[in-house]
Amino acid sequence: MKKTKIVVLPGDGIGPEVTAVAVDVLKTVCSQFGTELSVKEFPFGGTCYEQYGTPVTEETLEECKKTKVVLLGAVGGPKWDDLNADQRPEAALLKLRKELGVYANLRPITVYPVLAGSSTLKPEVIKGTDILIVRELTGGIYFGRPRFTSDDNGDPFAVDTMKYSRSEVQRVSKVAFEVARLRNGKVCSVDKANVLESSRMWRKSVVELAEDYPDVELSHMLVDNCTMQIIRDPKQFDVMVTGNMFGDILSDAASMLTGSLGMLPSASIGGDNGLYEPVHGSAPDIAGQGVANPLAAVASAALLCRYSLKLEEAAKKIEEAIQSLLSEGMRTADLYTHEPGTKLVNTDEVADYLINFVQTSKVPA
Ligand code: IPM
Ligand code: MN
């Protein structure tokens, strides 16, 4: 059997509960496809701060860079909100993304038809939606310098910097164009080019790169309009490419198309490295109760199989298991709407179903 190592960073809140399920599913599926998975776990975020006084240790960063494949739960919580900026759990996540150089964050927005009733939007609006948001992840206003807080004659102020270079825009756009070729051949680049210099640079850079992709249909949309269009008519989109902060906001909005933020996986890639994490946060309000929806973490594990392990069949098997569970009517609390034929389940019940599904369904010889 082939041996593969991954790093798992369970993180805070519901992170450990959902990653535990994802790791079980991942190990089971990988072994069926001839890969023995060994997992190294490290504390990360607030949990790491409690133990080491820093949200991520150098050892953990080194191990992630060496292993190249990382599955992460979630970070953050009210307990750590008042820490200095560089000690906050979120700082660890940003550092990890930057050090791994995972500049392209893929957030697929897939509407499972059986969940159409769980969304706050009308089923006819969302049914058939299949969007891939490609969010730039290691640049823009999240990382721009200067960045400081100061005081102007008793009036405190703070500065963040939104900067994009042509190379930064083009490497992430290249990912978007390439993946559009494997989908419906459309890329919508989202910016605020009517106001921001950095967005005008963004748009110009995307247009230049598009010359290499005459077979892909490129459009541009302003981010305010896009926020409205994503709710009004989500089916118009195929691949969307956008900067770090716009992508952060748009992906939370788009998550509601799927019924719950608890359904959204993500893959962050760059070079040979891959970081896989659910889009949702650490949900401290329900942590430790065994009721969290682990499907975004499990779907992130599927993306890990697809993009890092190159086990497409394994990825499909995990996605099939999720489909099947939902078709059976099993719903965690975030998705449950008392719809006839559905049943409220907890995290363990979801895990048992998924493991059983991947163990008993047929595997190609
Ligand atoms: C996300 C999260 C992070 C982000 C936070 C936790 C730093 O909201 O992955 O979308 O803003 O990128
Ligand atoms: Mn976010």
Short mmCIF file of C-alpha atoms and ligand atoms in Angstrom, two decimals:
data_model
loop_
_atom_site.label_atom_id
_atom_site.label_comp_id
_atom_site.label_asym_id
_atom_site.label_seq_id
_atom_site.Cartn_x
_atom_site.Cartn_y
_atom_site.Cartn_z
CA MET A 1 0.00 0.00 0.00
CA LYS A 2 1.19 3.48 -0.82
CA LYS A 3 1.86 5.63 2.26
CA THR A 4 0.87 9.29 2.45
CA LYS A 5 1.24 11.79 5.27
CA ILE A 6 -1.02 14.71 6.03
CA VAL A 7 -1.12 17.28 8.81
CA VAL A 8 -4.38 17.88 10.64
CA LEU A 9 -4.98 21.09 12.57
CA PRO A 10 -8.32 20.64 14.38
CA GLY A 11 -8.27 24.19 15.78
CA ASP A 12 -10.97 25.67 18.00
CA GLY A 13 -14.68 25.35 18.76
CA ILE A 14 -16.33 22.72 16.57
CA GLY A 15 -13.07 22.29 14.62
CA PRO A 16 -11.98 19.12 16.46
CA GLU A 17 -15.45 17.53 16.16
CA VAL A 18 -15.76 18.07 12.42
CA THR A 19 -12.17 17.22 11.51
CA ALA A 20 -12.40 13.95 13.47
CA VAL A 21 -15.22 12.85 11.17
CA ALA A 22 -13.37 14.05 8.07
CA VAL A 23 -10.21 12.17 9.06
CA ASP A 24 -12.13 8.92 9.69
CA VAL A 25 -13.82 9.16 6.31
CA LEU A 26 -10.57 10.10 4.60
CA LYS A 27 -8.62 7.19 6.09
CA THR A 28 -11.33 4.70 5.18
CA VAL A 29 -11.65 5.90 1.61
CA CYS A 30 -7.90 6.18 1.04
CA SER A 31 -7.27 2.63 2.20
CA GLN A 32 -9.84 1.45 -0.33
CA PHE A 33 -7.90 3.15 -3.05
CA GLY A 34 -4.56 1.69 -2.03
CA THR A 35 -3.26 4.55 0.10
CA GLU A 36 -2.45 4.29 3.76
CA LEU A 37 -2.89 7.68 5.36
CA SER A 38 -0.85 8.71 8.37
CA VAL A 39 -2.01 11.79 10.24
CA LYS A 40 -0.01 14.16 12.43
CA GLU A 41 -2.08 16.50 14.59
CA PHE A 42 -1.03 19.82 16.08
CA PRO A 43 -2.89 22.39 18.19
CA PHE A 44 -3.71 25.52 16.21
CA GLY A 45 -5.41 28.86 16.88
CA GLY A 46 -6.77 29.64 20.35
CA THR A 47 -6.15 26.09 21.50
CA CYS A 48 -2.48 26.47 20.63
CA TYR A 49 -2.33 29.87 22.31
CA GLU A 50 -3.58 28.32 25.57
CA GLN A 51 -0.77 25.78 25.47
CA TYR A 52 2.14 27.73 24.00
CA GLY A 53 1.23 31.43 24.22
CA THR A 54 1.21 31.69 20.43
CA PRO A 55 -1.56 30.65 17.99
CA VAL A 56 0.85 28.59 15.90
CA THR A 57 4.28 27.19 16.71
CA GLU A 58 7.26 27.24 14.35
CA GLU A 59 7.34 23.45 14.55
CA THR A 60 3.77 23.24 13.23
CA LEU A 61 4.50 25.64 10.37
CA GLU A 62 7.60 23.63 9.44
CA GLU A 63 5.70 20.36 9.55
CA CYS A 64 2.94 21.79 7.33
CA LYS A 65 5.50 23.00 4.77
CA LYS A 66 7.28 19.65 4.80
CA THR A 67 4.11 17.58 4.50
CA LYS A 68 2.48 19.92 1.94
CA VAL A 69 -1.04 18.66 2.65
CA VAL A 70 -3.01 20.14 5.52
CA LEU A 71 -6.57 19.61 6.73
CA LEU A 72 -7.80 22.34 9.04
CA GLY A 73 -10.92 22.63 11.21
CA ALA A 74 -11.74 26.17 12.29
CA VAL A 75 -10.17 28.84 14.45
CA GLY A 76 -11.28 31.61 16.76
CA GLY A 77 -13.71 32.29 19.57
CA PRO A 78 -14.80 35.08 21.94
CA LYS A 79 -12.23 33.92 24.47
CA TRP A 80 -9.38 35.16 22.26
CA ASP A 81 -11.02 38.26 20.75
CA ASP A 82 -9.12 40.72 22.92
CA LEU A 83 -5.63 39.43 22.22
CA ASN A 84 -3.08 41.45 20.27
CA ALA A 85 -3.47 41.15 16.50
CA ASP A 86 -0.54 38.76 16.12
CA GLN A 87 -1.70 36.47 18.91
CA ARG A 88 -5.26 36.05 17.67
CA PRO A 89 -6.19 32.65 16.27
CA GLU A 90 -6.95 34.26 12.87
CA ALA A 91 -3.33 35.45 12.67
CA ALA A 92 -2.19 31.82 12.69
CA LEU A 93 -4.44 31.02 9.77
CA LEU A 94 -3.21 33.97 7.73
CA LYS A 95 0.40 33.06 8.50
CA LEU A 96 -0.15 29.46 7.49
CA ARG A 97 -1.79 30.46 4.18
CA LYS A 98 1.04 32.88 3.46
CA GLU A 99 3.86 30.50 4.39
CA LEU A 100 2.36 27.66 2.38
CA GLY A 101 1.94 30.09 -0.51
CA VAL A 102 -1.58 28.85 -1.20
CA TYR A 103 -2.68 31.83 -3.25
CA ALA A 104 -5.78 30.33 -4.88
CA ASN A 105 -8.71 29.51 -2.63
CA LEU A 106 -11.36 27.42 -4.37
CA ARG A 107 -14.80 27.58 -2.84
CA PRO A 108 -17.35 25.49 -4.73
CA ILE A 109 -20.95 26.54 -4.19
CA THR A 110 -22.96 23.46 -5.02
CA VAL A 111 -26.66 23.33 -4.32
CA TYR A 112 -27.76 19.82 -3.41
CA PRO A 113 -31.31 19.61 -4.86
CA VAL A 114 -32.60 17.85 -1.72
CA LEU A 115 -31.49 20.80 0.39
CA ALA A 116 -33.20 23.43 -1.75
CA GLY A 117 -35.84 23.73 1.01
CA SER A 118 -33.23 24.57 3.66
CA SER A 119 -32.16 27.79 1.98
CA THR A 120 -33.89 31.06 2.78
CA LEU A 121 -34.12 31.64 -0.98
CA LYS A 122 -36.78 30.24 -3.31
CA PRO A 123 -35.99 26.72 -4.59
CA GLU A 124 -36.52 27.76 -8.23
CA VAL A 125 -33.85 30.46 -7.83
CA ILE A 126 -31.20 28.21 -6.38
CA LYS A 127 -31.82 24.80 -7.96
CA GLY A 128 -29.08 23.97 -10.45
CA THR A 129 -26.61 26.50 -9.04
CA ASP A 130 -22.99 25.42 -9.48
CA ILE A 131 -20.47 28.20 -8.87
CA LEU A 132 -16.78 27.98 -8.18
CA ILE A 133 -15.43 31.02 -6.37
CA VAL A 134 -11.67 31.41 -6.83
CA ARG A 135 -10.55 33.80 -4.11
CA GLU A 136 -7.04 35.29 -4.08
CA LEU A 137 -5.74 34.26 -0.65
CA THR A 138 -2.24 35.56 0.08
CA GLY A 139 -2.44 39.21 -1.01
CA GLY A 140 -4.72 42.23 -1.12
CA ILE A 141 -5.90 44.12 1.92
CA TYR A 142 -5.32 41.14 4.23
CA PHE A 143 -1.56 41.45 3.82
CA GLY A 144 -0.84 44.92 2.34
CA ARG A 145 1.63 47.26 4.02
CA PRO A 146 1.57 49.83 5.58
CA ARG A 147 -0.85 48.67 8.19
CA PHE A 148 -1.05 50.44 11.54
CA THR A 149 -3.14 52.23 14.12
CA SER A 150 -2.22 55.78 15.13
CA ASP A 151 -3.58 59.02 16.45
CA ASP A 152 -4.19 62.35 14.75
CA ASN A 153 -4.41 65.05 17.44
CA GLY A 154 -6.59 62.96 19.69
CA ASP A 155 -8.52 61.37 16.81
CA PRO A 156 -7.33 57.78 16.55
CA PHE A 157 -7.15 56.27 13.08
CA ALA A 158 -6.07 53.05 11.42
CA VAL A 159 -4.72 52.18 7.98
CA ASP A 160 -4.89 49.00 5.88
CA THR A 161 -3.45 48.75 2.39
CA MET A 162 -5.04 47.08 -0.62
CA LYS A 163 -2.31 46.23 -3.10
CA TYR A 164 -2.30 43.92 -6.10
CA SER A 165 0.48 43.34 -8.60
CA ARG A 166 0.00 41.99 -12.11
CA SER A 167 1.77 38.73 -11.29
CA GLU A 168 -0.38 38.15 -8.21
CA VAL A 169 -3.55 38.73 -10.18
CA GLN A 170 -2.48 36.64 -13.13
CA ARG A 171 -1.38 33.55 -11.18
CA VAL A 172 -4.72 33.26 -9.42
CA SER A 173 -6.64 34.12 -12.60
CA LYS A 174 -4.75 31.39 -14.42
CA VAL A 175 -6.20 28.88 -11.94
CA ALA A 176 -9.67 30.28 -12.67
CA PHE A 177 -9.27 30.08 -16.46
CA GLU A 178 -7.82 26.56 -16.33
CA VAL A 179 -10.63 25.24 -14.16
CA ALA A 180 -13.26 27.03 -16.26
CA ARG A 181 -12.05 24.93 -19.21
CA LEU A 182 -13.02 21.82 -17.26
CA ARG A 183 -16.43 23.30 -16.38
CA ASN A 184 -18.71 25.57 -18.40
CA GLY A 185 -16.03 27.78 -19.90
CA LYS A 186 -17.02 31.05 -18.21
CA VAL A 187 -15.03 33.30 -15.88
CA CYS A 188 -16.50 36.35 -14.14
CA SER A 189 -13.86 38.60 -12.60
CA VAL A 190 -15.18 40.65 -9.69
CA ASP A 191 -13.64 43.96 -8.65
CA LYS A 192 -14.40 47.57 -7.72
CA ALA A 193 -12.71 49.12 -10.75
CA ASN A 194 -15.02 52.15 -10.75
CA VAL A 195 -13.36 53.33 -7.53
CA LEU A 196 -10.15 51.48 -6.59
CA GLU A 197 -6.73 51.70 -8.27
CA SER A 198 -5.94 48.17 -7.14
CA SER A 199 -9.11 46.97 -8.87
CA ARG A 200 -8.21 48.74 -12.12
CA MET A 201 -4.88 46.90 -11.99
CA TRP A 202 -6.78 43.70 -11.25
CA ARG A 203 -9.07 44.09 -14.26
CA LYS A 204 -6.29 45.06 -16.67
CA SER A 205 -4.21 42.07 -15.59
CA VAL A 206 -7.11 39.64 -16.04
CA VAL A 207 -7.86 41.06 -19.50
CA GLU A 208 -4.24 40.59 -20.58
CA LEU A 209 -4.15 37.01 -19.36
CA ALA A 210 -7.46 36.25 -21.08
CA GLU A 211 -5.69 36.52 -24.45
CA ASP A 212 -4.24 33.08 -23.69
CA TYR A 213 -7.73 31.70 -23.17
CA PRO A 214 -9.81 32.64 -26.24
CA ASP A 215 -12.01 29.60 -25.58
CA VAL A 216 -13.09 30.93 -22.15
CA GLU A 217 -15.77 33.62 -21.95
CA LEU A 218 -14.59 36.43 -19.66
CA SER A 219 -16.90 38.98 -18.04
CA HIS A 220 -16.34 41.62 -15.35
CA MET A 221 -18.65 42.62 -12.55
CA LEU A 222 -18.43 45.22 -9.81
CA VAL A 223 -18.50 43.64 -6.39
CA ASP A 224 -21.58 45.52 -5.16
CA ASN A 225 -23.57 44.44 -8.18
CA CYS A 226 -22.19 40.91 -7.86
CA THR A 227 -23.44 40.63 -4.27
CA MET A 228 -26.91 41.38 -5.57
CA GLN A 229 -26.65 39.15 -8.66
CA ILE A 230 -25.51 36.16 -6.64
CA ILE A 231 -28.78 36.31 -4.69
CA ARG A 232 -30.97 37.35 -7.64
CA ASP A 233 -29.82 34.84 -10.25
CA PRO A 234 -26.99 32.58 -9.08
CA LYS A 235 -27.27 30.28 -12.10
CA GLN A 236 -25.69 32.94 -14.34
CA PHE A 237 -22.26 32.21 -12.79
CA ASP A 238 -19.75 29.50 -13.55
CA VAL A 239 -16.26 30.42 -12.24
CA MET A 240 -15.80 33.66 -10.34
CA VAL A 241 -12.33 35.09 -9.63
CA THR A 242 -11.79 37.89 -7.14
CA GLY A 243 -9.50 39.45 -4.55
CA ASN A 244 -9.03 38.35 -0.98
CA MET A 245 -11.58 40.49 0.85
CA PHE A 246 -14.25 40.48 -1.87
CA GLY A 247 -13.95 36.69 -2.05
CA ASP A 248 -14.31 36.39 1.71
CA ILE A 249 -17.55 38.35 1.68
CA LEU A 250 -19.02 36.90 -1.52
CA SER A 251 -18.43 33.34 -0.39
CA ASP A 252 -20.33 33.83 2.86
CA ALA A 253 -23.23 35.34 0.91
CA ALA A 254 -23.11 32.51 -1.63
CA SER A 255 -23.10 29.89 1.12
CA MET A 256 -26.73 30.69 1.87
CA LEU A 257 -27.65 29.40 -1.59
CA THR A 258 -26.69 25.95 -0.36
CA GLY A 259 -28.89 26.09 2.72
CA SER A 260 -26.14 26.44 5.28
CA LEU A 261 -22.65 27.78 5.73
CA GLY A 262 -22.07 24.35 7.25
CA MET A 263 -22.05 22.82 3.75
CA LEU A 264 -19.17 24.75 2.18
CA PRO A 265 -15.73 23.18 1.71
CA SER A 266 -12.63 24.93 0.43
CA ALA A 267 -9.28 24.08 -1.10
CA SER A 268 -6.37 26.50 -1.05
CA ILE A 269 -3.64 25.65 -3.49
CA GLY A 270 -0.33 27.06 -4.68
CA GLY A 271 2.75 25.21 -5.95
CA ASP A 272 2.64 21.68 -4.54
CA ASN A 273 0.90 22.75 -1.36
CA GLY A 274 -2.72 22.30 -0.40
CA LEU A 275 -4.66 23.54 2.62
CA TYR A 276 -8.20 22.23 3.04
CA GLU A 277 -10.71 23.81 5.38
CA PRO A 278 -14.44 24.32 5.77
CA VAL A 279 -15.56 27.88 5.03
CA HIS A 280 -17.51 28.05 8.29
CA GLY A 281 -16.06 29.29 11.55
CA SER A 282 -15.55 27.64 14.91
CA ALA A 283 -19.18 28.09 16.10
CA PRO A 284 -18.28 28.34 19.80
CA ASP A 285 -21.99 28.46 20.71
CA ILE A 286 -22.49 24.80 19.75
CA ALA A 287 -18.97 23.46 20.35
CA GLY A 288 -18.66 20.27 22.37
CA GLN A 289 -22.35 19.36 22.06
CA GLY A 290 -21.89 16.81 19.29
CA VAL A 291 -24.42 18.55 17.03
CA ALA A 292 -22.13 20.28 14.51
CA ASN A 293 -22.53 19.60 10.80
CA PRO A 294 -19.29 17.93 9.68
CA LEU A 295 -20.19 17.90 5.97
CA ALA A 296 -18.09 20.93 5.01
CA ALA A 297 -15.05 19.33 6.63
CA VAL A 298 -15.82 16.01 4.97
CA ALA A 299 -16.29 17.72 1.60
CA SER A 300 -12.95 19.50 2.19
CA ALA A 301 -11.40 16.06 2.64
CA ALA A 302 -12.83 15.14 -0.77
CA LEU A 303 -11.09 18.17 -2.27
CA LEU A 304 -7.88 17.07 -0.54
CA CYS A 305 -8.16 13.71 -2.35
CA ARG A 306 -8.84 15.48 -5.64
CA TYR A 307 -6.19 18.20 -5.65
CA SER A 308 -3.36 16.94 -3.42
CA LEU A 309 -3.56 13.14 -3.42
CA LYS A 310 -4.76 12.99 -7.05
CA LEU A 311 -7.30 10.36 -6.02
CA GLU A 312 -10.27 11.55 -8.06
CA GLU A 313 -12.20 8.31 -7.47
CA ALA A 314 -11.78 8.68 -3.73
CA ALA A 315 -13.00 12.27 -3.91
CA LYS A 316 -16.07 11.16 -5.84
CA LYS A 317 -16.78 8.40 -3.34
CA ILE A 318 -16.82 10.89 -0.46
CA GLU A 319 -19.06 13.25 -2.39
CA GLU A 320 -21.41 10.37 -3.20
CA ALA A 321 -21.59 9.48 0.49
CA ILE A 322 -22.64 13.06 1.31
CA GLN A 323 -25.26 13.02 -1.45
CA SER A 324 -26.62 9.73 -0.23
CA LEU A 325 -26.85 10.87 3.39
CA LEU A 326 -28.81 13.94 2.37
CA SER A 327 -31.09 11.91 0.10
CA GLU A 328 -31.87 9.65 3.06
CA GLY A 329 -33.20 12.77 4.80
CA MET A 330 -30.53 13.00 7.47
CA ARG A 331 -30.08 16.62 8.61
CA THR A 332 -27.96 18.19 11.32
CA ALA A 333 -29.62 21.04 13.26
CA ASP A 334 -28.33 23.77 10.92
CA LEU A 335 -30.21 22.18 8.02
CA TYR A 336 -33.24 20.70 9.72
CA THR A 337 -36.58 22.31 8.78
CA HIS A 338 -39.14 19.69 9.92
CA GLU A 339 -39.68 18.78 6.25
CA PRO A 340 -41.51 15.43 6.01
CA GLY A 341 -39.12 12.57 5.29
CA THR A 342 -36.22 14.23 7.09
CA LYS A 343 -34.71 13.39 10.43
CA LEU A 344 -32.64 15.44 12.87
CA VAL A 345 -29.25 13.79 13.46
CA ASN A 346 -26.11 14.55 15.42
CA THR A 347 -22.45 14.57 14.39
CA ASP A 348 -21.83 10.91 15.33
CA GLU A 349 -24.82 9.70 13.34
CA VAL A 350 -23.51 11.52 10.29
CA ALA A 351 -20.08 9.97 10.81
CA ASP A 352 -21.49 6.45 11.20
CA TYR A 353 -23.54 6.79 8.04
CA LEU A 354 -20.66 8.11 5.94
CA ILE A 355 -18.18 5.46 7.13
CA ASN A 356 -20.70 2.72 6.54
CA PHE A 357 -21.44 4.07 3.07
CA VAL A 358 -17.82 4.19 1.96
CA GLN A 359 -17.13 0.74 3.45
CA THR A 360 -20.05 -1.04 1.86
CA SER A 361 -20.48 0.65 -1.51
CA LYS A 362 -18.59 -0.88 -4.38
CA VAL A 363 -15.00 0.10 -5.13
CA PRO A 364 -13.60 -0.32 -8.63
CA ALA A 365 -11.28 -3.34 -8.82
C1 IPM B 1 -12.44 32.62 5.92
C2 IPM B 1 -12.40 33.26 7.29
C3 IPM B 1 -11.00 33.86 7.48
C4 IPM B 1 -10.77 34.89 6.42
C5 IPM B 1 -10.75 34.44 8.90
C6 IPM B 1 -11.04 33.44 9.98
C7 IPM B 1 -9.34 34.97 9.02
O1 IPM B 1 -13.39 34.21 7.41
O2 IPM B 1 -11.64 31.70 5.67
O3 IPM B 1 -13.28 33.00 5.12
O4 IPM B 1 -11.20 36.05 6.55
O5 IPM B 1 -10.13 34.55 5.41
MN MN B 2 -14.80 34.28 5.71
#
